[in-house]
Short mmCIF file of C-alpha atoms and ligand atoms in Angstrom, two decimals:
data_model
loop_
_atom_site.label_atom_id
_atom_site.label_comp_id
_atom_site.label_asym_id
_atom_site.label_seq_id
_atom_site.Cartn_x
_atom_site.Cartn_y
_atom_site.Cartn_z
CA MET Y 288 -75.36 -45.27 53.15
CA ASN Y 289 -78.71 -45.77 51.45
CA ALA Y 290 -78.57 -49.54 51.12
CA ASP Y 291 -78.94 -52.68 53.18
CA ILE Y 292 -75.46 -53.97 52.48
CA SER Y 293 -76.19 -57.37 54.01
CA LYS Y 294 -78.30 -58.06 50.89
CA LYS Y 295 -76.94 -60.94 48.81
CA PHE Y 296 -75.87 -60.54 45.20
CA VAL Y 297 -78.12 -62.24 42.66
CA ILE Y 298 -75.99 -63.92 40.01
CA GLU Y 299 -77.32 -65.17 36.70
CA LYS Y 300 -74.53 -66.80 34.71
CA ALA Y 301 -74.28 -66.72 30.94
CA GLN Y 302 -75.34 -70.01 29.30
CA LYS Y 303 -72.52 -69.84 26.85
CA SER Y 304 -69.40 -67.68 26.72
CA ARG Y 305 -68.78 -65.42 23.70
CA PHE Y 306 -65.04 -65.58 24.41
CA HIS Y 307 -64.23 -67.85 21.45
CA GLU Y 308 -65.97 -65.53 18.98
CA VAL Y 309 -63.58 -62.67 19.72
CA ASP Y 310 -60.55 -61.78 17.60
CA PHE Y 311 -58.20 -60.67 20.36
CA GLU Y 312 -55.47 -59.64 17.94
CA ASN Y 313 -57.66 -57.01 16.30
CA LEU Y 314 -59.56 -55.44 19.16
CA LEU Y 315 -60.87 -51.92 18.70
CA PHE Y 316 -60.85 -50.03 22.01
CA GLY Y 317 -64.06 -50.58 23.97
CA LYS Y 318 -66.09 -52.36 21.28
CA VAL Y 319 -66.24 -55.88 22.70
CA PHE Y 320 -67.68 -56.70 26.12
CA THR Y 321 -67.22 -59.67 28.44
CA ASP Y 322 -69.91 -62.22 29.24
CA HIS Y 323 -71.29 -60.52 32.34
CA MET Y 324 -72.30 -57.10 33.66
CA PHE Y 325 -73.33 -55.67 37.00
CA GLU Y 326 -76.53 -53.76 37.60
CA CYS Y 327 -78.12 -52.16 40.68
CA ASP Y 328 -81.08 -49.77 40.85
CA PHE Y 329 -81.72 -46.94 43.26
CA VAL Y 330 -85.47 -46.88 43.95
CA ASP Y 331 -87.55 -45.62 46.90
CA GLY Y 332 -84.52 -43.91 48.41
CA ALA Y 333 -82.30 -47.02 48.54
CA TRP Y 334 -80.00 -49.16 46.41
CA GLN Y 335 -81.82 -52.41 45.63
CA THR Y 336 -80.56 -55.95 45.00
CA PRO Y 337 -77.09 -55.99 43.39
CA THR Y 338 -77.26 -58.20 40.32
CA ILE Y 339 -74.79 -59.80 37.92
CA ARG Y 340 -76.26 -61.05 34.66
CA PRO Y 341 -75.17 -61.79 31.10
CA TYR Y 342 -74.10 -58.66 29.19
CA GLN Y 343 -77.18 -57.53 27.30
CA PRO Y 344 -79.11 -54.44 26.19
CA ILE Y 345 -81.24 -52.64 28.75
CA MET Y 346 -84.74 -51.27 28.16
CA VAL Y 347 -84.90 -47.50 28.43
CA GLU Y 348 -87.70 -44.98 28.58
CA PRO Y 349 -87.33 -41.91 26.38
CA SER Y 350 -88.19 -39.76 29.38
CA TRP Y 351 -85.27 -40.96 31.52
CA LYS Y 352 -83.66 -37.87 32.97
CA VAL Y 353 -80.18 -38.90 31.91
CA PHE Y 354 -81.13 -38.18 28.27
CA HIS Y 355 -82.42 -34.69 29.03
CA TYR Y 356 -80.25 -33.36 31.84
CA GLY Y 357 -77.09 -35.44 31.63
CA GLN Y 358 -77.09 -36.72 35.18
CA ALA Y 359 -74.40 -39.37 34.70
CA VAL Y 360 -70.90 -40.06 36.04
CA PHE Y 361 -68.42 -42.84 35.37
CA GLU Y 362 -65.03 -44.34 36.16
CA GLY Y 363 -62.28 -45.98 34.13
CA MET Y 364 -60.22 -48.80 35.64
CA LYS Y 365 -58.18 -51.76 34.42
CA ALA Y 366 -57.52 -55.37 35.47
CA TYR Y 367 -54.21 -57.12 34.74
CA LYS Y 368 -53.13 -60.76 34.85
CA ASP Y 369 -49.66 -61.94 35.78
CA GLU Y 370 -47.83 -65.06 34.54
CA ASN Y 371 -49.42 -67.15 37.32
CA ASP Y 372 -52.98 -66.15 36.37
CA GLN Y 373 -53.34 -63.89 39.38
CA ILE Y 374 -55.58 -60.90 38.73
CA PHE Y 375 -54.79 -57.38 39.90
CA MET Y 376 -56.26 -53.92 39.86
CA PHE Y 377 -54.40 -50.67 40.44
CA ARG Y 378 -55.50 -48.49 43.40
CA PRO Y 379 -59.22 -49.28 42.99
CA ASP Y 380 -59.96 -47.56 46.30
CA GLN Y 381 -59.21 -44.28 44.51
CA ASN Y 382 -61.80 -44.94 41.81
CA GLN Y 383 -64.34 -46.03 44.41
CA GLU Y 384 -63.94 -42.78 46.32
CA ARG Y 385 -63.91 -40.71 43.15
CA ILE Y 386 -67.11 -42.09 41.63
CA ASN Y 387 -68.91 -41.13 44.83
CA LYS Y 388 -67.35 -37.66 44.82
CA SER Y 389 -68.42 -37.25 41.19
CA ALA Y 390 -71.90 -38.53 42.10
CA VAL Y 391 -72.28 -36.01 44.93
CA ARG Y 392 -71.40 -33.15 42.55
CA LEU Y 393 -74.12 -34.29 40.12
CA ALA Y 394 -76.68 -34.78 42.94
CA ILE Y 395 -76.58 -38.58 42.47
CA PRO Y 396 -76.69 -40.83 45.58
CA GLU Y 397 -73.41 -42.49 46.58
CA PHE Y 398 -73.00 -46.20 45.92
CA PRO Y 399 -71.92 -48.48 48.81
CA LYS Y 400 -68.18 -49.14 48.87
CA GLU Y 401 -68.71 -52.79 49.89
CA TRP Y 402 -70.84 -53.45 46.82
CA PHE Y 403 -68.46 -51.63 44.50
CA PHE Y 404 -65.68 -54.03 45.50
CA GLU Y 405 -67.89 -57.11 45.62
CA ALA Y 406 -69.20 -56.33 42.13
CA LEU Y 407 -65.67 -55.93 40.72
CA ASN Y 408 -64.25 -59.04 42.38
CA ARG Y 409 -67.19 -61.21 41.38
CA LEU Y 410 -67.30 -59.93 37.80
CA LEU Y 411 -63.55 -60.31 37.32
CA VAL Y 412 -63.51 -63.85 38.73
CA LEU Y 413 -66.50 -64.85 36.57
CA ASP Y 414 -64.99 -63.35 33.41
CA GLN Y 415 -61.34 -64.07 34.23
CA GLN Y 416 -60.57 -65.77 30.92
CA TRP Y 417 -61.19 -62.37 29.27
CA ILE Y 418 -58.14 -60.95 31.05
CA ARG Y 419 -55.24 -62.25 29.01
CA LYS Y 420 -51.69 -62.60 30.17
CA GLY Y 421 -48.83 -60.56 28.83
CA LEU Y 422 -47.88 -56.88 28.78
CA GLY Y 423 -50.32 -54.94 26.62
CA ASN Y 424 -53.29 -57.23 27.28
CA VAL Y 425 -55.71 -55.67 29.70
CA LEU Y 426 -59.36 -55.60 30.67
CA TYR Y 427 -60.87 -52.12 30.78
CA ILE Y 428 -63.54 -51.71 33.46
CA ARG Y 429 -66.27 -49.12 33.21
CA PRO Y 430 -68.41 -48.45 36.31
CA PHE Y 431 -71.12 -45.81 35.67
CA VAL Y 432 -74.30 -44.45 37.17
CA PHE Y 433 -77.11 -42.51 35.56
CA ALA Y 434 -80.58 -41.02 36.17
CA THR Y 435 -83.50 -43.29 35.28
CA GLU Y 436 -86.53 -41.37 36.47
CA PRO Y 437 -89.08 -41.22 33.62
CA ALA Y 438 -89.90 -37.54 34.03
CA ILE Y 439 -88.70 -34.47 32.19
CA LEU Y 440 -89.07 -32.08 35.07
CA ALA Y 441 -85.68 -30.37 35.46
CA ALA Y 442 -84.85 -31.61 38.94
CA PRO Y 443 -82.61 -34.42 40.19
CA SER Y 444 -83.87 -37.88 39.39
CA THR Y 445 -85.39 -39.97 42.17
CA THR Y 446 -84.13 -43.22 40.59
CA TYR Y 447 -80.73 -44.29 39.23
CA LYS Y 448 -78.96 -47.27 37.76
CA PHE Y 449 -75.38 -48.22 38.69
CA MET Y 450 -73.67 -50.57 36.23
CA VAL Y 451 -70.28 -52.09 35.51
CA ILE Y 452 -69.31 -53.35 32.06
CA MET Y 453 -65.90 -54.67 31.03
CA SER Y 454 -64.06 -54.65 27.71
CA PRO Y 455 -60.85 -56.47 26.72
CA VAL Y 456 -58.37 -54.07 25.09
CA LYS Y 457 -54.88 -54.20 23.75
CA SER Y 458 -52.65 -51.25 24.49
CA TYR Y 459 -51.03 -50.60 21.15
CA PHE Y 460 -48.24 -48.10 20.90
CA ARG Y 461 -50.38 -45.06 20.18
CA GLY Y 462 -47.64 -42.86 18.79
CA ASP Y 463 -46.70 -39.48 20.18
CA VAL Y 464 -49.33 -36.79 19.62
CA SER Y 465 -49.35 -33.18 18.51
CA VAL Y 466 -51.46 -30.88 20.67
CA VAL Y 467 -52.83 -27.37 20.46
CA ILE Y 468 -53.21 -25.08 23.47
CA ALA Y 469 -56.80 -23.87 23.92
CA GLN Y 470 -57.24 -20.12 23.47
CA HIS Y 471 -61.02 -20.00 23.06
CA TYR Y 472 -62.83 -23.13 24.26
CA SER Y 473 -62.71 -24.53 27.80
CA ARG Y 474 -63.48 -27.89 29.34
CA SER Y 475 -64.30 -26.61 32.81
CA ALA Y 476 -64.73 -23.50 34.89
CA ASP Y 477 -64.36 -22.37 38.50
CA GLY Y 478 -67.16 -23.87 40.54
CA GLY Y 479 -68.14 -26.17 37.65
CA VAL Y 480 -67.98 -29.94 37.19
CA GLY Y 481 -64.45 -30.27 35.79
CA ALA Y 482 -63.25 -32.22 38.82
CA ALA Y 483 -66.07 -34.77 38.44
CA LYS Y 484 -65.93 -37.61 35.94
CA ALA Y 485 -69.21 -36.37 34.51
CA ALA Y 486 -70.34 -37.74 31.14
CA GLY Y 487 -71.13 -34.23 29.91
CA ASN Y 488 -67.53 -33.07 30.32
CA TYR Y 489 -66.63 -35.43 27.51
CA ALA Y 490 -69.51 -34.31 25.28
CA GLY Y 491 -68.34 -30.72 25.69
CA GLN Y 492 -64.83 -31.58 24.55
CA PHE Y 493 -65.75 -33.37 21.33
CA PHE Y 494 -66.47 -30.28 19.21
CA PRO Y 495 -63.30 -28.29 20.02
CA THR Y 496 -61.26 -31.50 19.73
CA ASN Y 497 -62.74 -32.09 16.25
CA LEU Y 498 -61.77 -28.55 15.27
CA ALA Y 499 -58.22 -29.22 16.49
CA ALA Y 500 -58.14 -32.50 14.53
CA LYS Y 501 -59.01 -30.62 11.32
CA GLU Y 502 -55.88 -28.54 11.90
CA GLY Y 503 -53.81 -31.71 12.40
CA TYR Y 504 -53.70 -31.83 16.22
CA GLN Y 505 -54.81 -34.97 18.06
CA GLN Y 506 -55.48 -33.33 21.40
CA VAL Y 507 -56.20 -30.00 23.04
CA ILE Y 508 -54.30 -28.77 26.07
CA TRP Y 509 -56.99 -27.10 28.15
CA THR Y 510 -56.28 -23.83 29.89
CA ASP Y 511 -58.19 -21.97 32.60
CA ALA Y 512 -61.45 -20.58 31.28
CA ASN Y 513 -60.89 -17.04 32.61
CA THR Y 514 -57.52 -16.13 31.14
CA HIS Y 515 -56.38 -19.10 29.00
CA THR Y 516 -52.93 -18.73 30.53
CA TYR Y 517 -52.67 -21.70 32.92
CA LEU Y 518 -52.10 -25.18 31.48
CA GLU Y 519 -54.55 -27.61 33.06
CA GLU Y 520 -55.21 -30.92 31.26
CA ALA Y 521 -54.32 -32.65 27.98
CA GLY Y 522 -57.47 -33.99 26.33
CA THR Y 523 -58.96 -36.31 28.94
CA MET Y 524 -55.68 -36.75 30.76
CA ASN Y 525 -53.74 -34.84 33.38
CA VAL Y 526 -50.64 -33.19 31.97
CA PHE Y 527 -46.98 -33.05 33.01
CA PHE Y 528 -44.14 -30.86 31.77
CA ARG Y 529 -40.42 -31.43 32.22
CA ILE Y 530 -38.36 -28.25 32.21
CA ASN Y 531 -34.69 -29.11 32.54
CA ASP Y 532 -34.98 -31.98 35.04
CA THR Y 533 -37.92 -30.62 37.02
CA LEU Y 534 -41.33 -32.22 36.66
CA LEU Y 535 -44.23 -29.76 36.69
CA THR Y 536 -47.97 -30.31 36.92
CA ALA Y 537 -50.93 -28.17 37.92
CA PRO Y 538 -52.51 -28.60 41.35
CA VAL Y 539 -55.93 -30.26 41.28
CA SER Y 540 -58.85 -27.90 41.70
CA ASP Y 541 -62.53 -27.85 40.86
CA ARG Y 542 -61.46 -27.46 37.22
CA ILE Y 543 -58.97 -30.33 37.15
CA LEU Y 544 -59.67 -34.02 37.64
CA ASP Y 545 -57.75 -35.67 40.47
CA GLY Y 546 -56.24 -38.48 38.37
CA VAL Y 547 -54.92 -41.69 39.92
CA THR Y 548 -52.14 -41.90 37.31
CA ARG Y 549 -51.16 -38.28 38.03
CA LYS Y 550 -50.85 -38.75 41.76
CA SER Y 551 -48.97 -42.04 41.29
CA ILE Y 552 -46.45 -40.35 38.97
CA ILE Y 553 -45.88 -37.57 41.52
CA ASP Y 554 -45.15 -40.23 44.17
CA LEU Y 555 -42.84 -42.18 41.82
CA ALA Y 556 -40.92 -39.02 40.91
CA GLU Y 557 -40.48 -38.01 44.55
CA ASN Y 558 -39.40 -41.56 45.36
CA GLU Y 559 -36.72 -41.37 42.65
CA GLY Y 560 -35.47 -38.00 43.82
CA ILE Y 561 -36.76 -36.17 40.75
CA PRO Y 562 -37.63 -32.55 41.63
CA VAL Y 563 -41.41 -32.10 41.37
CA GLU Y 564 -43.31 -28.83 41.44
CA VAL Y 565 -47.08 -29.00 41.79
CA ARG Y 566 -48.04 -25.47 40.85
CA LYS Y 567 -49.73 -23.45 38.15
CA VAL Y 568 -47.79 -23.61 34.90
CA THR Y 569 -48.30 -20.77 32.40
CA VAL Y 570 -48.37 -20.87 28.61
CA HIS Y 571 -45.73 -18.14 28.54
CA GLU Y 572 -43.39 -20.19 30.68
CA LEU Y 573 -43.89 -23.16 28.36
CA VAL Y 574 -43.26 -21.13 25.20
CA ALA Y 575 -40.15 -19.55 26.77
CA ALA Y 576 -38.84 -23.01 27.77
CA ALA Y 577 -39.50 -24.33 24.27
CA LYS Y 578 -37.58 -21.38 22.79
CA ASP Y 579 -34.56 -21.61 25.10
CA GLY Y 580 -34.33 -25.41 24.89
CA SER Y 581 -35.13 -26.15 28.55
CA LEU Y 582 -38.46 -27.83 27.72
CA LYS Y 583 -37.60 -31.52 27.57
CA GLU Y 584 -40.94 -33.32 27.71
CA ILE Y 585 -44.71 -32.99 27.81
CA PHE Y 586 -46.87 -36.01 28.56
CA GLY Y 587 -50.44 -36.84 29.47
CA ALA Y 588 -51.29 -39.24 32.31
CA GLY Y 589 -54.45 -41.33 32.61
CA THR Y 590 -55.65 -44.91 33.00
CA ALA Y 591 -56.44 -45.45 29.29
CA VAL Y 592 -52.88 -44.94 27.97
CA THR Y 593 -50.99 -44.68 31.30
CA VAL Y 594 -48.48 -42.16 29.91
CA GLY Y 595 -48.95 -40.43 26.53
CA PRO Y 596 -46.00 -38.43 25.19
CA VAL Y 597 -46.56 -35.20 23.26
CA LYS Y 598 -44.26 -34.51 20.32
CA SER Y 599 -45.23 -30.89 19.64
CA PHE Y 600 -47.54 -28.16 20.83
CA ALA Y 601 -49.07 -25.23 19.02
CA TYR Y 602 -49.78 -21.81 20.46
CA ASP Y 603 -50.83 -18.61 18.66
CA GLY Y 604 -50.40 -20.42 15.34
CA VAL Y 605 -46.79 -21.43 16.00
CA ASP Y 606 -45.73 -25.09 16.33
CA TYR Y 607 -43.07 -25.94 18.91
CA PRO Y 608 -41.45 -29.37 18.69
CA VAL Y 609 -40.72 -31.24 21.92
CA ILE Y 610 -37.80 -33.64 21.59
CA PRO Y 611 -37.38 -35.82 24.66
CA PRO Y 612 -33.89 -36.83 25.80
CA ALA Y 613 -32.90 -40.51 25.72
CA GLU Y 614 -33.55 -40.72 29.47
CA SER Y 615 -37.22 -39.86 29.14
CA TYR Y 616 -39.34 -39.44 32.25
CA ALA Y 617 -42.46 -40.52 30.33
CA ALA Y 618 -40.90 -43.87 29.38
CA ARG Y 619 -39.54 -44.39 32.88
CA PHE Y 620 -42.85 -43.72 34.66
CA LYS Y 621 -44.76 -45.83 32.17
CA GLU Y 622 -42.44 -48.77 32.73
CA ARG Y 623 -42.53 -48.44 36.51
CA LEU Y 624 -46.33 -48.27 36.52
CA LEU Y 625 -46.75 -51.23 34.15
CA ASN Y 626 -44.31 -53.33 36.19
CA ILE Y 627 -46.34 -52.70 39.33
CA GLN Y 628 -49.66 -53.25 37.54
CA TYR Y 629 -48.62 -56.60 35.98
CA ASN Y 630 -46.94 -57.83 39.19
CA LEU Y 631 -43.51 -57.77 37.53
CA ALA Y 632 -41.87 -55.66 40.23
CA PRO Y 633 -42.20 -55.05 43.97
CA ASP Y 634 -44.95 -52.65 44.99
CA PRO Y 635 -43.41 -50.41 47.68
CA PHE Y 636 -46.47 -48.13 47.71
CA GLY Y 637 -49.11 -50.83 48.25
CA TRP Y 638 -50.94 -49.86 45.04
CA ARG Y 639 -51.61 -53.34 43.72
CA TYR Y 640 -54.91 -54.94 44.69
CA GLN Y 641 -55.38 -58.66 44.18
CA VAL Y 642 -58.74 -59.80 42.87
CA THR Y 643 -60.07 -63.03 44.35
CA GLU Y 644 -63.38 -64.80 44.90
CA ASN Y 645 -63.81 -63.09 48.26
CA ASN Y 646 -61.58 -60.03 48.47
CA TYR Y 647 -64.23 -57.58 49.65
C1 PLP D 2019 -60.24 -39.88 33.89
C2 PLP D 2019 -59.58 -38.56 33.67
C3 PLP D 2019 -58.21 -38.36 33.94
C4 PLP D 2019 -57.27 -39.46 34.35
O1 PLP D 2019 -57.56 -40.03 35.59
P1 PLP D 2019 -56.95 -41.45 35.96
O2 PLP D 2019 -57.50 -41.69 37.32
O3 PLP D 2019 -55.48 -41.31 35.97
O4 PLP D 2019 -57.42 -42.41 34.95
C5 PLP D 2019 -57.69 -37.08 33.77
N1 PLP D 2019 -58.46 -36.06 33.34
C6 PLP D 2019 -59.77 -36.22 33.06
C7 PLP D 2019 -60.56 -35.06 32.58
C8 PLP D 2019 -60.37 -37.47 33.21
O5 PLP D 2019 -61.67 -37.62 32.91
#
């Protein structure tokens, strides 16, 4: 690893907390940030001193490569507090591995695992009052890394900045969404960057998602770029289908992001004896199941909403309603995940990670 990991963190504490200025009952997702942030620069072929300082703007140069060539990847994680003020994260090892996989795909140097965990533990302990108790209160954590070389030559940057910022959010009931199946646009392609959490993947989705919104659909179900016949992801989430009592989801590939929520749901389903098929699912199969009544549920899976039910899908200009049975898989998996995340239930899989002053 390109860092001297024995280096000590430099910590500059905020003089005064902004906590009391925040209206926690009316939080807009990702608009308010905690008192501190983490920052570490890659210079001269190595990650330099890891630093925690008060959340503040950074100075940028207009020539930074990230602005011109989009060399940037990120992660999305959450921290939860239980009734005894203990702080937990959910499978953070998965995010740590994934940000480095994403980085490799974008020719960005990997960040040391030890520092990733030390940064998160230290930040979360420092800003622990920002994680509020109670189901629905959560702290969203955004690690990200981007190219900072001031040069517009189209080649990988020689310098980078790794940062972590954190935002308190409230998970409101979002409401079930209507989706449209993509028949023209794509979010990823074979051999592309779809499996990386690359910033540009999101930029590329905004325009087709806006077009869908004009037609009254909140999300797009992405299909394979070549044939538009295989169902791959729902917006920025992995997607599950329930046909009769079988749970179906596409295998991960270089077009599909390997989501932590997705793989956890597969494990939960197998643990409960629910039949799971990880295989390609076609649009035609979905339409046929909607027509003959065997399609029971569609839901997205991702850290932001955990599980997001879909109430209808559109294909070839026809809307198909999806009416989940009372015993909904989406509701069941959401509850099981939340209970593990908030330390309200045993954790047979060892997914919960306790945050402490020195858990790294
Ligand atoms: C982040 C993301 C997901 C969900 O991954 P989780 O690890 O479950 O949060 C799914 N698809 C895409 C495209 C993503 O960017």
